[in-house]
Coordinates of C-alpha atoms and ligand atoms in Angstrom, one line a residue:
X1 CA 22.2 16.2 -4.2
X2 CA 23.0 17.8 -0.7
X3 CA 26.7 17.5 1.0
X4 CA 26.3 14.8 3.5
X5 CA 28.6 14.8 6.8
X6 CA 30.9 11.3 7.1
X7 CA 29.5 10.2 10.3
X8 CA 26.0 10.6 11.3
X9 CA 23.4 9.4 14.2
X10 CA 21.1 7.3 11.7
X11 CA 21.6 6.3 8.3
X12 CA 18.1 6.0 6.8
X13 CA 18.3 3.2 3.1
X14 CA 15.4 3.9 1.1
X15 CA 13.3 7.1 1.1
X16 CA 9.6 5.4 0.4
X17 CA 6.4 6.6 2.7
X18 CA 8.1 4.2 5.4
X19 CA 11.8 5.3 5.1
X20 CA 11.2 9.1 5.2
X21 CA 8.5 8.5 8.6
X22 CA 11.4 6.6 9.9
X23 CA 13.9 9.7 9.2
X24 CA 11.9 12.5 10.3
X25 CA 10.4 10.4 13.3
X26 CA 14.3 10.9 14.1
X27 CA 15.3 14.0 13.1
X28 CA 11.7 15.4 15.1
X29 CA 13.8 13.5 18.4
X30 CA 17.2 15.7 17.5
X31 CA 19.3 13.1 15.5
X32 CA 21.6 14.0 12.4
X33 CA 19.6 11.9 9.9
X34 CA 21.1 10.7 6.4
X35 CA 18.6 8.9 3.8
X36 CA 20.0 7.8 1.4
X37 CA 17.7 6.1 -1.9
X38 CA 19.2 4.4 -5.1
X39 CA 16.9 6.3 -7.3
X40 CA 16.9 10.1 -9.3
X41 CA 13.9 11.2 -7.3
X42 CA 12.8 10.6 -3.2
X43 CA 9.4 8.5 -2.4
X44 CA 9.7 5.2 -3.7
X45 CA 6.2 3.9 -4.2
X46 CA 4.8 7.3 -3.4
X47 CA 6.1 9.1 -6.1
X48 CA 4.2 11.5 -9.0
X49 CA 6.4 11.6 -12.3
X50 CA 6.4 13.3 -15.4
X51 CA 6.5 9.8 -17.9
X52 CA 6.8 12.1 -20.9
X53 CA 4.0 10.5 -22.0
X54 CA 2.1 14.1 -23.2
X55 CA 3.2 17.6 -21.4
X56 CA 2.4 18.4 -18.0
X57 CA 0.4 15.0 -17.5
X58 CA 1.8 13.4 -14.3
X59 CA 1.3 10.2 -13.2
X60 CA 1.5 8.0 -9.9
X61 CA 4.2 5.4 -10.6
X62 CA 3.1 3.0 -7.7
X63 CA 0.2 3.7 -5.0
X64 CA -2.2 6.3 -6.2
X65 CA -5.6 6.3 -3.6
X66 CA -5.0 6.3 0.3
X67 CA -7.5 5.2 3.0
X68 CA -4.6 3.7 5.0
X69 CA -3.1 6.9 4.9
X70 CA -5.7 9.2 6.0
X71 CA -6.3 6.5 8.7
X72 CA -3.2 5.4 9.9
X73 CA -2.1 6.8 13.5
X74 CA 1.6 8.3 12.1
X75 CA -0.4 10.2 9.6
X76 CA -3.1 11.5 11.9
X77 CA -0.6 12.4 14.1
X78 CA 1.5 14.2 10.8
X79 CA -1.9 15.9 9.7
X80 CA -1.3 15.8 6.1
X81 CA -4.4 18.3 6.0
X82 CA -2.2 21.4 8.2
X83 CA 0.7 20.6 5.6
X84 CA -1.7 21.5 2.7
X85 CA -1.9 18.2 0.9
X86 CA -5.5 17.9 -0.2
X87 CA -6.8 14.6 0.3
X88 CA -10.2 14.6 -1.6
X89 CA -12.6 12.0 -1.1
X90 CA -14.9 10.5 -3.8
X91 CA -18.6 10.5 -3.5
X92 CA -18.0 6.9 -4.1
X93 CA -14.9 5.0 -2.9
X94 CA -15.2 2.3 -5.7
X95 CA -17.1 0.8 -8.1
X96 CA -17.2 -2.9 -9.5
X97 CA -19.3 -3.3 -13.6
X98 CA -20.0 -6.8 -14.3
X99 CA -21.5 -7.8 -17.6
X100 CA -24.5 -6.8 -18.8
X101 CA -24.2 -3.1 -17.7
X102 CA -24.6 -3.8 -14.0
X103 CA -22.4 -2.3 -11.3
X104 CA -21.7 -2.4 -7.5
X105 CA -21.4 1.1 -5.8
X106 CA -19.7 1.2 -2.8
X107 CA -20.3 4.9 -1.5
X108 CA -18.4 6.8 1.2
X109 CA -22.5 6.6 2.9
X110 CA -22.9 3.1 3.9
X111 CA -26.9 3.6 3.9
X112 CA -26.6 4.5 0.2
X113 CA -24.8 1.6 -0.5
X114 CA -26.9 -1.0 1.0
X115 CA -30.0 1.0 -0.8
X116 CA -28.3 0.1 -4.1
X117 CA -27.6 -3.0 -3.4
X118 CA -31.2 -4.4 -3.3
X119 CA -31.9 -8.0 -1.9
X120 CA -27.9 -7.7 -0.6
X121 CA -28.4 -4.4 1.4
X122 CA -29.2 -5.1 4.5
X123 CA -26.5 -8.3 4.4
X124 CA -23.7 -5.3 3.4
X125 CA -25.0 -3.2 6.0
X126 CA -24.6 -6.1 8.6
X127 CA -21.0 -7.1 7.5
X128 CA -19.7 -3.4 8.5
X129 CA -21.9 -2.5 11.2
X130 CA -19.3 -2.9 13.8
X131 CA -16.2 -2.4 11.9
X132 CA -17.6 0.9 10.8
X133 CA -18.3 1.7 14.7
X134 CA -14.9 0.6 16.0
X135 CA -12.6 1.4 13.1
X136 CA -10.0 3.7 15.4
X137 CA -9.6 0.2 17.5
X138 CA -9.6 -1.5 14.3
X139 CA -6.9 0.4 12.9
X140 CA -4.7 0.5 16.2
X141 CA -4.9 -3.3 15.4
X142 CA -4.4 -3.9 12.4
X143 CA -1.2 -1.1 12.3
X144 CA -0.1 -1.7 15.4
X145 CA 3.5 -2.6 16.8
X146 CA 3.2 -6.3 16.7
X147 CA 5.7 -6.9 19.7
X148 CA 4.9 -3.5 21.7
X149 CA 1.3 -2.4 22.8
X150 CA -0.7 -5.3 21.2
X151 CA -2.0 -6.3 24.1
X152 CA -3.0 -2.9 24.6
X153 CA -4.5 -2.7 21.1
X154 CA -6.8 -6.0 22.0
X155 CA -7.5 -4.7 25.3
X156 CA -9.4 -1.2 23.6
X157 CA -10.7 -2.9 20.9
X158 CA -12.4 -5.0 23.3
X159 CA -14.1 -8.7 23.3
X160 CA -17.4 -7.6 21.7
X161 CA -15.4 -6.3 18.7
X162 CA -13.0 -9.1 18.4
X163 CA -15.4 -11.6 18.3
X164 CA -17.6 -9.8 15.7
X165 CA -14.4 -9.1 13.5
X166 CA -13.0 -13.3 14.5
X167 CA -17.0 -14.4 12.8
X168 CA -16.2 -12.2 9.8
X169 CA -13.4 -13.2 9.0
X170 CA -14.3 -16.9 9.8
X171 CA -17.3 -16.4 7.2
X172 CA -15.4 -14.3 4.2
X173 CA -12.1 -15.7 4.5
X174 CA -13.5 -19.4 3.8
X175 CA -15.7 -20.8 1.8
X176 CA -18.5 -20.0 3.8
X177 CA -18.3 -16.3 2.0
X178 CA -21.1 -16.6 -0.1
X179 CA -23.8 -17.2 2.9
X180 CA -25.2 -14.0 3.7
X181 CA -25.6 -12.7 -0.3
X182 CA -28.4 -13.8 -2.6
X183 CA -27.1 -11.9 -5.4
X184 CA -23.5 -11.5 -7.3
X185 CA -23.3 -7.7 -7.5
X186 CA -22.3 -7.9 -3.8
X187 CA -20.2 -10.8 -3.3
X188 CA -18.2 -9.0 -6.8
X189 CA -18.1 -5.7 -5.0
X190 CA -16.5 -7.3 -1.6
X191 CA -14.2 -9.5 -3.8
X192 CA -12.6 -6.6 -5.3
X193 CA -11.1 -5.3 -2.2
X194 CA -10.3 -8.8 -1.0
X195 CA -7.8 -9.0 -3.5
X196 CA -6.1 -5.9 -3.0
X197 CA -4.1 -8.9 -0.9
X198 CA -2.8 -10.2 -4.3
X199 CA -3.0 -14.5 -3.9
X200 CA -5.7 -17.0 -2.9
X201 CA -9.3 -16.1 -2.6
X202 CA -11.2 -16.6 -0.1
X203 CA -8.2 -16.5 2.4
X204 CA -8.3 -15.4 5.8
X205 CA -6.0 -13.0 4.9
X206 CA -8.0 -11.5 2.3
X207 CA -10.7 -10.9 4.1
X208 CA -9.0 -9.3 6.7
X209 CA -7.5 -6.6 4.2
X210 CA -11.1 -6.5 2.8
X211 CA -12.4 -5.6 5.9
X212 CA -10.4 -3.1 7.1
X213 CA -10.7 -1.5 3.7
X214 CA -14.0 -1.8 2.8
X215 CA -14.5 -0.3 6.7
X216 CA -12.4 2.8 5.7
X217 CA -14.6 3.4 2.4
X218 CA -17.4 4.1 4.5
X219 CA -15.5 5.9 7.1
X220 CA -12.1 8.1 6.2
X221 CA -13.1 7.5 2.5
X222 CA -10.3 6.4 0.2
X223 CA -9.0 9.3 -0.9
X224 CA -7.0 10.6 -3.7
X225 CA -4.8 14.0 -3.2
X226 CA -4.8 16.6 -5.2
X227 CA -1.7 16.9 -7.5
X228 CA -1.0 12.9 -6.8
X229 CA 0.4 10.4 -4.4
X230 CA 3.8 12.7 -4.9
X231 CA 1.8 15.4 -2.4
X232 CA 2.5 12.9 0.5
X233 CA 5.9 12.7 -0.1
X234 CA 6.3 16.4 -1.0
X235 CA 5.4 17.1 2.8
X236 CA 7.4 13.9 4.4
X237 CA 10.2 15.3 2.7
X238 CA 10.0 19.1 3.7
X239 CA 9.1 18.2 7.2
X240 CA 12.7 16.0 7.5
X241 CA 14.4 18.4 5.6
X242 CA 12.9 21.1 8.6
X243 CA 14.4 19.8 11.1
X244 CA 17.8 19.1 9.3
X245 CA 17.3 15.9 7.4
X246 CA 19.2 15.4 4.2
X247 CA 18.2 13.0 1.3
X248 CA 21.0 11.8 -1.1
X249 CA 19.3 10.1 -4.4
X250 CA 21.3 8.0 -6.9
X251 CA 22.8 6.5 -3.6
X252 CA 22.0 2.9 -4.0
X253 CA 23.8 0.7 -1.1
X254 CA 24.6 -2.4 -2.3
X255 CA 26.6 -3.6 0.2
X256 CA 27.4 -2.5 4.4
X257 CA 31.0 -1.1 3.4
X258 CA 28.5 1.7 1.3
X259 CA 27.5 3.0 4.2
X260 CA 28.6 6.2 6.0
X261 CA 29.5 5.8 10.0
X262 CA 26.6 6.2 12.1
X263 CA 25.0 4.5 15.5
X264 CA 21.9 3.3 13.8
X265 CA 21.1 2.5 10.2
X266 CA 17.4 1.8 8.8
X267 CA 16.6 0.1 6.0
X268 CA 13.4 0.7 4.2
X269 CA 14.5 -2.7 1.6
X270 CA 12.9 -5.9 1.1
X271 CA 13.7 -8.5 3.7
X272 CA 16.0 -10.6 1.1
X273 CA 17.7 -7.2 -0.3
X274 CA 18.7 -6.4 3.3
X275 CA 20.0 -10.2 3.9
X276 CA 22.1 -9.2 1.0
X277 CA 23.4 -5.8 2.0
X278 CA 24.9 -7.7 5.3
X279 CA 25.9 -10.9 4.9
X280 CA 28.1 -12.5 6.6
X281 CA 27.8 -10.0 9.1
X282 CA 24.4 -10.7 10.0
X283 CA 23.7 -13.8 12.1
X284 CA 23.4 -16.7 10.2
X285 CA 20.3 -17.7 11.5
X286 CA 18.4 -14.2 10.7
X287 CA 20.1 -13.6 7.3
X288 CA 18.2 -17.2 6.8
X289 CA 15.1 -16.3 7.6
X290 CA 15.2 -13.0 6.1
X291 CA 16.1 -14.5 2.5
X292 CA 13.9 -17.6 2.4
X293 CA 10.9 -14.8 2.4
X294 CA 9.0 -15.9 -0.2
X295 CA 7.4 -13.6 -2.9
X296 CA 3.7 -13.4 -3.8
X297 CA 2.2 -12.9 -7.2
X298 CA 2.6 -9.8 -8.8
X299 CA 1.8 -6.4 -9.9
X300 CA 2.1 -5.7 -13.6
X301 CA 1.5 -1.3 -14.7
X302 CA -0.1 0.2 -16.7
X303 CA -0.1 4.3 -17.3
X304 CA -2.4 5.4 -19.4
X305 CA -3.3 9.0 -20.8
X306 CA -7.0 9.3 -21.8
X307 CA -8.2 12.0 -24.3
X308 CA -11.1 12.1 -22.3
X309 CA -13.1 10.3 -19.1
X310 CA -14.0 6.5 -18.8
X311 CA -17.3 5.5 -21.3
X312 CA -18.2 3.2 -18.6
X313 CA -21.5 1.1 -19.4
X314 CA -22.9 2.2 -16.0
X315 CA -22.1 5.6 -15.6
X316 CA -22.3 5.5 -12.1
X317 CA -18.4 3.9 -12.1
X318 CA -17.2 6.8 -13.5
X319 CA -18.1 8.6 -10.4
X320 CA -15.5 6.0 -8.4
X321 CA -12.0 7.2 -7.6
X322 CA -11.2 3.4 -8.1
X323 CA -12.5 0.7 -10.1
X324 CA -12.2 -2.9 -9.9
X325 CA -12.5 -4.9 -12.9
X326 CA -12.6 -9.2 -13.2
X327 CA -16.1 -9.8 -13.4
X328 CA -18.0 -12.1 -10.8
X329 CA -16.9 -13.6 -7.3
X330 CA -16.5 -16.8 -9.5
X331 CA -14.2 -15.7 -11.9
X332 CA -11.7 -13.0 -9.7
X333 CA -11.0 -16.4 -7.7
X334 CA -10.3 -18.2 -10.6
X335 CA -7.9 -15.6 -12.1
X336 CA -6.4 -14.9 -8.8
X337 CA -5.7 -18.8 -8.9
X338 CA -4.3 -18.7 -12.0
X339 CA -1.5 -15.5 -10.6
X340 CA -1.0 -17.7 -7.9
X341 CA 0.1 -21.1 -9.6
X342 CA 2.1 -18.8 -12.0
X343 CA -0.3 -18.9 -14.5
X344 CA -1.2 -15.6 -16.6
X345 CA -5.3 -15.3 -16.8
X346 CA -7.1 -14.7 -20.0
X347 CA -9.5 -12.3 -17.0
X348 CA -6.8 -10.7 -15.0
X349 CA -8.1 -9.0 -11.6
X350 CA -7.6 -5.2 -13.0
X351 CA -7.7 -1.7 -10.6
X352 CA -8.3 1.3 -12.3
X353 CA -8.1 5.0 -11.1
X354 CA -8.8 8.4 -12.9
X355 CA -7.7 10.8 -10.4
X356 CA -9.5 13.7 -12.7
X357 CA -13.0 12.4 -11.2
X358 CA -11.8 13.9 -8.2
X359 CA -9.3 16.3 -8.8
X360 CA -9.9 18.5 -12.2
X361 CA -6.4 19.7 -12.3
X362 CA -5.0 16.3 -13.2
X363 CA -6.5 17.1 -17.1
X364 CA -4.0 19.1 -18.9
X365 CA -4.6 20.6 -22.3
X366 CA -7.8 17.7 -22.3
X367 CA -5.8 15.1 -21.7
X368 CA -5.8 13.1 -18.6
X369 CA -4.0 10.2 -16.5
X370 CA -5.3 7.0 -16.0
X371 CA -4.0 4.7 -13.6
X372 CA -4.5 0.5 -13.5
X373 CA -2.5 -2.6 -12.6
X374 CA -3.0 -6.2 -13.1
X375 CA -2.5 -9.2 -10.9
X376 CA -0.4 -11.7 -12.8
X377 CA 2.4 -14.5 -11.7
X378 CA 5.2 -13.5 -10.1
X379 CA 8.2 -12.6 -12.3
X380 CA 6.1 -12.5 -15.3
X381 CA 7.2 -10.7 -18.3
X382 CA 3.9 -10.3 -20.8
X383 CA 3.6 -6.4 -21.5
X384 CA 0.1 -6.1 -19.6
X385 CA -0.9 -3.0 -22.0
X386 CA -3.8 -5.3 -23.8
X387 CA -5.2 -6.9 -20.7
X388 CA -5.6 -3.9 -19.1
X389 CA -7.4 -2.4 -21.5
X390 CA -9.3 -5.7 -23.2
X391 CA -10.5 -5.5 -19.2
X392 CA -11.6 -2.3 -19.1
X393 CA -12.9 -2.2 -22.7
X394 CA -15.6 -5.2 -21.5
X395 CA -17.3 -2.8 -19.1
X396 CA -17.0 0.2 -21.1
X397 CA -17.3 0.1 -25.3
X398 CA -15.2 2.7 -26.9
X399 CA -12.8 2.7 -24.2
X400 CA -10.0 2.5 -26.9
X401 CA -11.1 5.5 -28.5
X402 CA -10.1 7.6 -25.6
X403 CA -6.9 6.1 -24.9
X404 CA -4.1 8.3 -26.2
X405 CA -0.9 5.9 -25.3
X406 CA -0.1 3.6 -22.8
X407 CA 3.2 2.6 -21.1
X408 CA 3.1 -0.5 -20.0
X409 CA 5.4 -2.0 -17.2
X410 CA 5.7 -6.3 -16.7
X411 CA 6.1 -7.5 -13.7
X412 CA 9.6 -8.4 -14.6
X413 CA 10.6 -5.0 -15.0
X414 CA 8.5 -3.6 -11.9
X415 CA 11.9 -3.1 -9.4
X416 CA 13.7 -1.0 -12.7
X417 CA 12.1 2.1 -10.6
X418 CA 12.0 0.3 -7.1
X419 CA 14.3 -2.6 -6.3
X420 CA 12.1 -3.6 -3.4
X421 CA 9.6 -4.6 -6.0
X422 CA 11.3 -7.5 -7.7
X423 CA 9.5 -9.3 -10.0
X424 CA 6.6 -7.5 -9.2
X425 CA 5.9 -8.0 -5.7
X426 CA 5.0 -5.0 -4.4
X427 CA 3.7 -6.9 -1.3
X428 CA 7.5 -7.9 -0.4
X429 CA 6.5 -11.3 0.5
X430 CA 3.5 -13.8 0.4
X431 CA 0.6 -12.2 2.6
X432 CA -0.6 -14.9 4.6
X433 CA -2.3 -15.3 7.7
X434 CA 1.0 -16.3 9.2
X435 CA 2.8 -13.4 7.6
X436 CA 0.4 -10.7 8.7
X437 CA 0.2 -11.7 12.3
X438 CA 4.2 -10.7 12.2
X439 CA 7.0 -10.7 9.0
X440 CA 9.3 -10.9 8.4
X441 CA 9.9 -13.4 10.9
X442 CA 8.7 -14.2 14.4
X443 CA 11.2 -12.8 16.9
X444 CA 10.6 -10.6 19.6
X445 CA 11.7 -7.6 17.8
X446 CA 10.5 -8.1 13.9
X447 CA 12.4 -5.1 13.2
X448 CA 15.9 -6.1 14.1
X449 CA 18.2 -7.1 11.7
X450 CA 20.1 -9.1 14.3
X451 CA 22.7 -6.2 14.2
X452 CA 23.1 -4.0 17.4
X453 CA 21.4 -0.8 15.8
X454 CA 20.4 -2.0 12.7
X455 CA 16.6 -2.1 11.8
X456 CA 13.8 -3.3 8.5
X457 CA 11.7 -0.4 8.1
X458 CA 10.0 -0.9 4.5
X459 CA 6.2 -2.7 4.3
X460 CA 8.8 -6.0 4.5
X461 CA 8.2 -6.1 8.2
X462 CA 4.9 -5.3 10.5
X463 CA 2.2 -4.2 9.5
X464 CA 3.0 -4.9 6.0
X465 CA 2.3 -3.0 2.6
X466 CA 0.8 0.6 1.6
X467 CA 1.1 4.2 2.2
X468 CA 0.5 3.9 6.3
X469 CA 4.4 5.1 7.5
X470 CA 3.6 3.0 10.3
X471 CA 6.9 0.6 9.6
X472 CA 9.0 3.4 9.7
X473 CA 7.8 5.1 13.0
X474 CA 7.7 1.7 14.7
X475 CA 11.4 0.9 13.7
X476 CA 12.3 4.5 14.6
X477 CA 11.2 4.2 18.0
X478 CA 12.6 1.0 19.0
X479 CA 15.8 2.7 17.6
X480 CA 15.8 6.0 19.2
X481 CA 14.8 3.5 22.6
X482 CA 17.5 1.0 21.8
X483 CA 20.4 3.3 20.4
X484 CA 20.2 6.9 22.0
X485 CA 17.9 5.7 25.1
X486 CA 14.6 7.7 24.1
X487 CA 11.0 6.1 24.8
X488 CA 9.1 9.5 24.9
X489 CA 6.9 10.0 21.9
X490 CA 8.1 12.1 19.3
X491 CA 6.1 15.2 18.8
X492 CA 4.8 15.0 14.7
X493 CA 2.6 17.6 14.6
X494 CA 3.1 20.7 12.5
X495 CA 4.6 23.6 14.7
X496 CA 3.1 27.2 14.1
Ligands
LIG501 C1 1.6 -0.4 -8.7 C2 1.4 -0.1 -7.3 C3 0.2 0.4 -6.8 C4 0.0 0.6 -5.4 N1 -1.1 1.2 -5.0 C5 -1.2 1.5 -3.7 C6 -2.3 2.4 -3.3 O1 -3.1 2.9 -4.1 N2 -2.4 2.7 -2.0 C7 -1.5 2.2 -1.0 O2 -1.6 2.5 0.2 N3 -0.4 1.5 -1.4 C8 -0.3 1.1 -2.7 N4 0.8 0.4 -3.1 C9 1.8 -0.1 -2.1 C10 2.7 1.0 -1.6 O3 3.2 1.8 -2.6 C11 3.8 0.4 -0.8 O4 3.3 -0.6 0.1 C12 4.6 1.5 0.0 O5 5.1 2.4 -0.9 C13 5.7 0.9 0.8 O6 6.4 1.9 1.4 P1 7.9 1.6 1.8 O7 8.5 2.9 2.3 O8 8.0 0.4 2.7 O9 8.7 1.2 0.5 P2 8.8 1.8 -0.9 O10 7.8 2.8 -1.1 O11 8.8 0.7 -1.9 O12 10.2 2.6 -1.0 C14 11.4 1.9 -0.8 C15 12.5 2.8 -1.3 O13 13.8 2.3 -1.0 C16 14.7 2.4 -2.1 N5 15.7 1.4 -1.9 C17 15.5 0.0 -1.8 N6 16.6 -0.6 -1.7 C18 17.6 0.3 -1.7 C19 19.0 0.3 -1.6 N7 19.7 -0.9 -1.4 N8 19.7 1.4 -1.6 C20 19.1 2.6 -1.7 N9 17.7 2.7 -1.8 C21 17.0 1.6 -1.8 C22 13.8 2.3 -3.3 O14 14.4 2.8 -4.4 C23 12.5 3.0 -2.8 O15 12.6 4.4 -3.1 C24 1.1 0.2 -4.5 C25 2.3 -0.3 -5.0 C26 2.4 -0.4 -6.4 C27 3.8 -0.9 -6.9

């Protein structure tokens, strides 16, 4: 713990990927900046930890592989890659086994993944064609400032895109998705990333987080850093301590009069948890809207450590820095139905990582991490040990035998190590088309609290969940323009 001053320009709540963007986006512009995060150790769902599950084996608590994060404009303006986190990218981004020993490849090449996808290819090759070709104006959309710049954002990416994205999305978010595939190992390999959105499939929703994934799997890659997900936040947090940040763990702020004085406060909390933290003080009609946001199904963990790597049926899976496991198109909407109307599924949608395929130094003393979540209902408090690996068993016989021990966290328990995650949402709210287009509420400024100065800058609000930081720099702009009067960019880059 580091002596904090009383009074301070900004007061950052929460030091995930999006809280610590948000403090050094300010410290970078010359503010005093204060984090302060309820929990032993910085990074929220970017953390690495020691589980004490076998010595020296670490493991990534939360978000472990990071497209959005090579991809995302704070990032490529932080250049992870000058501050020496290695972000190694798979020969193939992921892999989906059905039954019968059969698998979907998606490689980082998009040619070699049509070849292996036979009758399919040309139909996978089609779907991507353009998303592959416009992904920065992609990107700048789908991460963009949802009040701010949009227009500028449609403007680049231009009618020809749009209109090529609008008839994708049209076709796989609807259930018209199974048109333009003859087979099922490509509509099973597509479905997997579609519900990285957690709820309802096909959804228009899903299919725009499957596209913009499945585009950056044969662009950026979907990378894995070396050491862990705990690299990212390694160099967040030396890069805000730099320029004379200061991070306070076992700080939780449970209510306002728990905060120090400052002109600007930022809270990287879930919509409902910052409703809470204010009150009465917050107007009556945005502390509404705020806590009426309503959660989606869940996340349930699972941290494994594996005497050895995946026997998967197919070996070409084990070659995938992540795997997706629920069988056909068929059956992942069923079970994503089932998470949906609160229902646990005897086939839960499963993802799976073993970061050793790509980074050797994750096996210590020949043991190794492995990495999986379910999708279950919200709240739900079944230890999801067995059905993670009953799922992962199905595509690869003997999987048991490597499995060492297993720590197993229900979604009820998910916000013990993150109390944005309650219940095991680790979307913070119900991703819907609605939602997407702008949470947590429509105003002109998503990111106000409705308190002069005080801002949401967690995956709650715009552009929603994973390891992007682009909450955080938004938020911390339209404070450092609002509060101290500066609309300059901030410089991220590295200095020499
Ligand atoms: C199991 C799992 C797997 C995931 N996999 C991936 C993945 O592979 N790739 C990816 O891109 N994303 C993944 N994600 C999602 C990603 O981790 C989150 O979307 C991202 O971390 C959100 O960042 P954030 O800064 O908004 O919030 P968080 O990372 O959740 O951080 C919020 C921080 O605020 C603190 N906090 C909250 N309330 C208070 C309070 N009142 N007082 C003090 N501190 C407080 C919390 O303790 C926490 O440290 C995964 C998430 C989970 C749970």
């Amino acid at each position: 713990m580091v002596n904090a001053p009383s009074t301070t320009d900004a007061v950052v709540v929460g030091s995930g990927p999006n809280g610590l963007a948000a403090a050094l986006t300010l410290a970078r512009a010359g503010l005093e900046v204060l984090v302060l995060e309820a929990e032993p150790t910085p990074g929220g769902g970017a953390r690495t930890l020691d589980l004490g599950l076998a010595p020296g084996v670490v493991h990534d608590v939360c978000s472990a592989v990071h497209p959005l994060a090579l991809a995302s404009p704070f990032f490529r303006a932080f250049d992870l890659a000058a501050r020496g986190v290695d972000m190694v990218v798979p020969e193939v981004s992921y892999a989906h086994p059905l039954d019968g020993g059969r698998a979907g490849i998606a490689y980082a090449s998009l040619e070699r993944t049509a070849a292996g996808l036979g009758v399919d290819g040309a139909a996978w090759a089609d779907l991507f064609a353009p998303t592959i070709e416009g992904w920065p104006e992609l990107i700048d959309l789908a991460l963009g400032d949802r009040t701010h710049g949009m227009g500028a954002a449609l403007a680049k990416a231009g009618p020809r895109l749009l209109a090529q994205v609008a008839a994708r999305l049209l076709e796989q978010g609807t259930p018209a998705w199974g048109r333009r595939f003859q087979d099922e190992v490509a509509p099973a390999l597509l479905t997997g990333v579609a519900g990285h959105a957690i709820g309802r499939l096909p959804s228009p929703v899903a299919a725009g987080g499957m596209l913009m994934l499945g585009t950056l799997a044969h662009t950026v890659g979907w990378p894995i850093p070396v050491g862990g997900t705990g690299a990212i936040t390694a160099a967040l947090l030396a890069d805000l301590e730099a320029h004379g940040g200061t991070v306070r763990c076992d700080a939780p702020v449970r209510h306002w009069r728990d905060l120090p004085r400052a002109r600007s406060y930022l809270f990287d909390t879930s919509a409902p948890g910052l409703a809470r933290i204010w009150g009465d003080r917050m107007p009556a009609r945005v502390r509404a809207a705020l806590s009426r946001v309503r959660p989606g199904p869940a996340a349930a963990k699972v941290d494994l450590v594996l005497s050895g790597p995946v026997p998967w049926s197919d070996p070409d899976v084990g070659r995938a820095g992540t795997v997706h496991l629920g069988g056909t198109r068929a059956e992942m909407a069923a079970s994503e139905a089932d998470a949906v109307a609160g229902r646990l599924s005897p086939n839960p949608f499963v993802l799976f990582s073993d970061p050793t395929v790509t980074d050797p130094s994750r096996e210590v003393g020949g043991l190794r991490p492995g990495w999986a979540y379910a999708h279950v209902p919200h709240d739900c408090p079944v230890d999801p040990v067995e059905m993670v690996i009953g799922q992962i068993e199905r595509y690869a016989p003997g999987f048991r035998d490597v499995v060492v021990t297993a720590l197993g966290t229900p979604a009820s328990e998910m916000a013990n190590h993150n109390q944005n995650y309650v219940g095991g949402d680790i979307a913070l709210g119900e991703l819907t088309t609605f939602s997407m287009a702008q949470r947590p509420r429509w105003a002109l400024d998503p990111y106000s609290a409705g308190i002069p100065g005080v801002y949401l800058c967690s995956s709650a609000a715009s552009p929603g969940p994973g390891v992007h930081g682009m909450v955080g720099w938004w938020a911390a702009r339209r404070a450092l323009a609002d509060r101290f009067g500066r609309t300059e960019p901030v410089d991220l880059a590295l200095s020499p």
